[in-house]
Short mmCIF file of C-alpha atoms in Angstrom, two decimals:
data_model
loop_
_atom_site.label_atom_id
_atom_site.label_comp_id
_atom_site.label_asym_id
_atom_site.label_seq_id
_atom_site.Cartn_x
_atom_site.Cartn_y
_atom_site.Cartn_z
CA MET W 1 25.58 -48.09 12.61
CA LYS W 2 26.77 -49.74 15.84
CA ILE W 3 26.49 -46.51 17.83
CA ALA W 4 23.00 -45.88 16.44
CA ILE W 5 21.89 -49.37 17.47
CA GLN W 6 23.41 -48.98 20.94
CA ASN W 7 21.66 -45.65 21.39
CA GLN W 8 18.34 -47.13 20.27
CA ILE W 9 18.69 -50.00 22.74
CA ILE W 10 19.62 -47.68 25.62
CA ASP W 11 16.76 -45.30 24.77
CA SER W 12 14.35 -48.22 24.61
CA ILE W 13 15.28 -49.55 28.02
CA ASN W 14 15.19 -46.10 29.63
CA ARG W 15 11.91 -45.16 27.97
CA VAL W 16 8.89 -44.51 30.15
CA LEU W 17 6.16 -46.81 28.89
CA PRO W 18 2.88 -45.16 27.93
CA GLU W 19 -0.39 -45.86 29.69
CA VAL W 20 -2.29 -48.58 27.87
CA VAL W 21 -5.87 -49.77 27.84
CA GLU W 22 -5.43 -53.43 28.58
CA ARG W 23 -6.85 -55.68 25.91
CA ASP W 24 -7.99 -59.19 26.65
CA VAL W 25 -6.05 -60.76 23.81
CA ALA W 26 -4.24 -64.03 24.29
CA ILE W 27 -1.24 -65.07 22.27
CA PRO W 28 -0.31 -68.69 22.86
CA ASN W 29 3.11 -68.93 24.47
CA ILE W 30 5.13 -71.29 22.30
CA PRO W 31 8.67 -71.55 23.65
CA ASN W 32 11.49 -70.53 21.30
CA LYS W 33 9.11 -69.15 18.69
CA THR W 34 8.60 -65.66 17.36
CA HIS W 35 5.24 -63.97 17.72
CA SER W 36 4.06 -61.60 14.99
CA ILE W 37 1.37 -59.02 15.49
CA ILE W 38 -0.07 -57.91 12.19
CA GLY W 39 -3.00 -55.74 11.27
CA MET W 40 -4.24 -52.58 9.67
CA ARG W 41 -2.83 -49.18 10.55
CA ARG W 42 -3.86 -47.60 13.84
CA THR W 43 -5.51 -50.68 15.31
CA GLY W 44 -3.41 -50.87 18.49
CA LYS W 45 -0.50 -53.13 17.51
CA THR W 46 2.14 -50.88 19.07
CA TYR W 47 0.19 -50.41 22.28
CA PHE W 48 -0.43 -54.14 22.44
CA MET W 49 3.35 -54.58 22.40
CA PHE W 50 3.66 -52.03 25.21
CA GLN W 51 1.03 -54.03 27.12
CA LYS W 52 3.09 -57.20 26.65
CA ILE W 53 6.21 -55.40 27.92
CA GLN W 54 4.25 -54.28 31.00
CA ASP W 55 3.00 -57.85 31.49
CA TYR W 56 6.58 -59.12 31.51
CA LEU W 57 7.56 -56.42 34.01
CA LYS W 58 4.71 -57.52 36.30
CA GLN W 59 6.08 -61.08 36.06
CA GLY W 60 9.44 -59.82 37.33
CA VAL W 61 11.39 -59.67 34.07
CA ASP W 62 14.12 -57.04 34.38
CA ARG W 63 13.60 -53.97 32.17
CA SER W 64 17.03 -54.48 30.58
CA ARG W 65 15.70 -57.71 29.04
CA LEU W 66 12.76 -55.99 27.28
CA VAL W 67 13.87 -54.10 24.18
CA TYR W 68 11.51 -52.21 21.86
CA LEU W 69 12.94 -51.09 18.51
CA ASN W 70 11.11 -49.07 15.90
CA PHE W 71 12.80 -49.30 12.52
CA GLU W 72 11.13 -46.10 11.37
CA ASP W 73 13.51 -44.28 13.73
CA GLU W 74 15.85 -42.21 11.57
CA ARG W 75 18.88 -43.75 13.29
CA LEU W 76 17.93 -47.18 11.90
CA ILE W 77 16.36 -46.19 8.59
CA ASP W 78 19.25 -47.53 6.48
CA MET W 79 19.38 -50.96 8.13
CA THR W 80 19.02 -54.00 5.93
CA VAL W 81 18.37 -57.64 6.76
CA ASN W 82 22.13 -58.19 6.61
CA ASP W 83 22.57 -55.72 9.50
CA LEU W 84 20.13 -57.34 11.94
CA HIS W 85 22.86 -59.35 13.68
CA TRP W 86 24.26 -56.03 14.96
CA ILE W 87 21.22 -55.64 17.21
CA ILE W 88 22.00 -58.84 19.10
CA ASP W 89 25.75 -58.14 19.11
CA GLU W 90 25.33 -54.61 20.44
CA TYR W 91 22.70 -55.64 22.97
CA TYR W 92 25.05 -58.18 24.55
CA ALA W 93 27.95 -55.70 24.39
CA LEU W 94 25.82 -53.41 26.57
CA TYR W 95 24.29 -56.12 28.79
CA PRO W 96 26.66 -59.12 28.93
CA GLU W 97 25.09 -60.19 32.23
CA ASN W 98 21.90 -61.13 30.36
CA ARG W 99 23.53 -63.76 28.12
CA SER W 100 22.14 -66.57 30.29
CA GLN W 101 18.64 -65.03 30.52
CA PRO W 102 15.82 -64.86 27.98
CA VAL W 103 15.74 -61.45 26.30
CA PHE W 104 12.56 -60.20 24.62
CA PHE W 105 12.84 -58.02 21.52
CA PHE W 106 9.81 -56.11 20.29
CA TRP W 107 10.40 -54.86 16.75
CA MET W 108 8.20 -52.48 14.84
CA LYS W 109 8.04 -51.98 11.08
CA PHE W 110 11.09 -53.58 9.56
CA LYS W 111 11.12 -52.93 5.81
#
């Protein structure tokens, strides 16, 4: 499981982001809180997340601090809630220099 998570993180950070049609949607920035994007299928939730990643990049956030994980990926399909801590552990094993920086995780479709 650890190797699968590491590979997902590395793939995410190396991924070329798709072109997005920017939406004028504001999510209030509440420090230290999680934001959830919910909605019907095929309404742009994933691309809205890609837009947010691009917004952070424009603000100067390093790409290694922006991680997108899709739990429908076959490498993560068997993960349970009890395994989620491995994501944080493996991220910091790969990027220990980011421990003192905010890291943004974008997660898609956890069971």
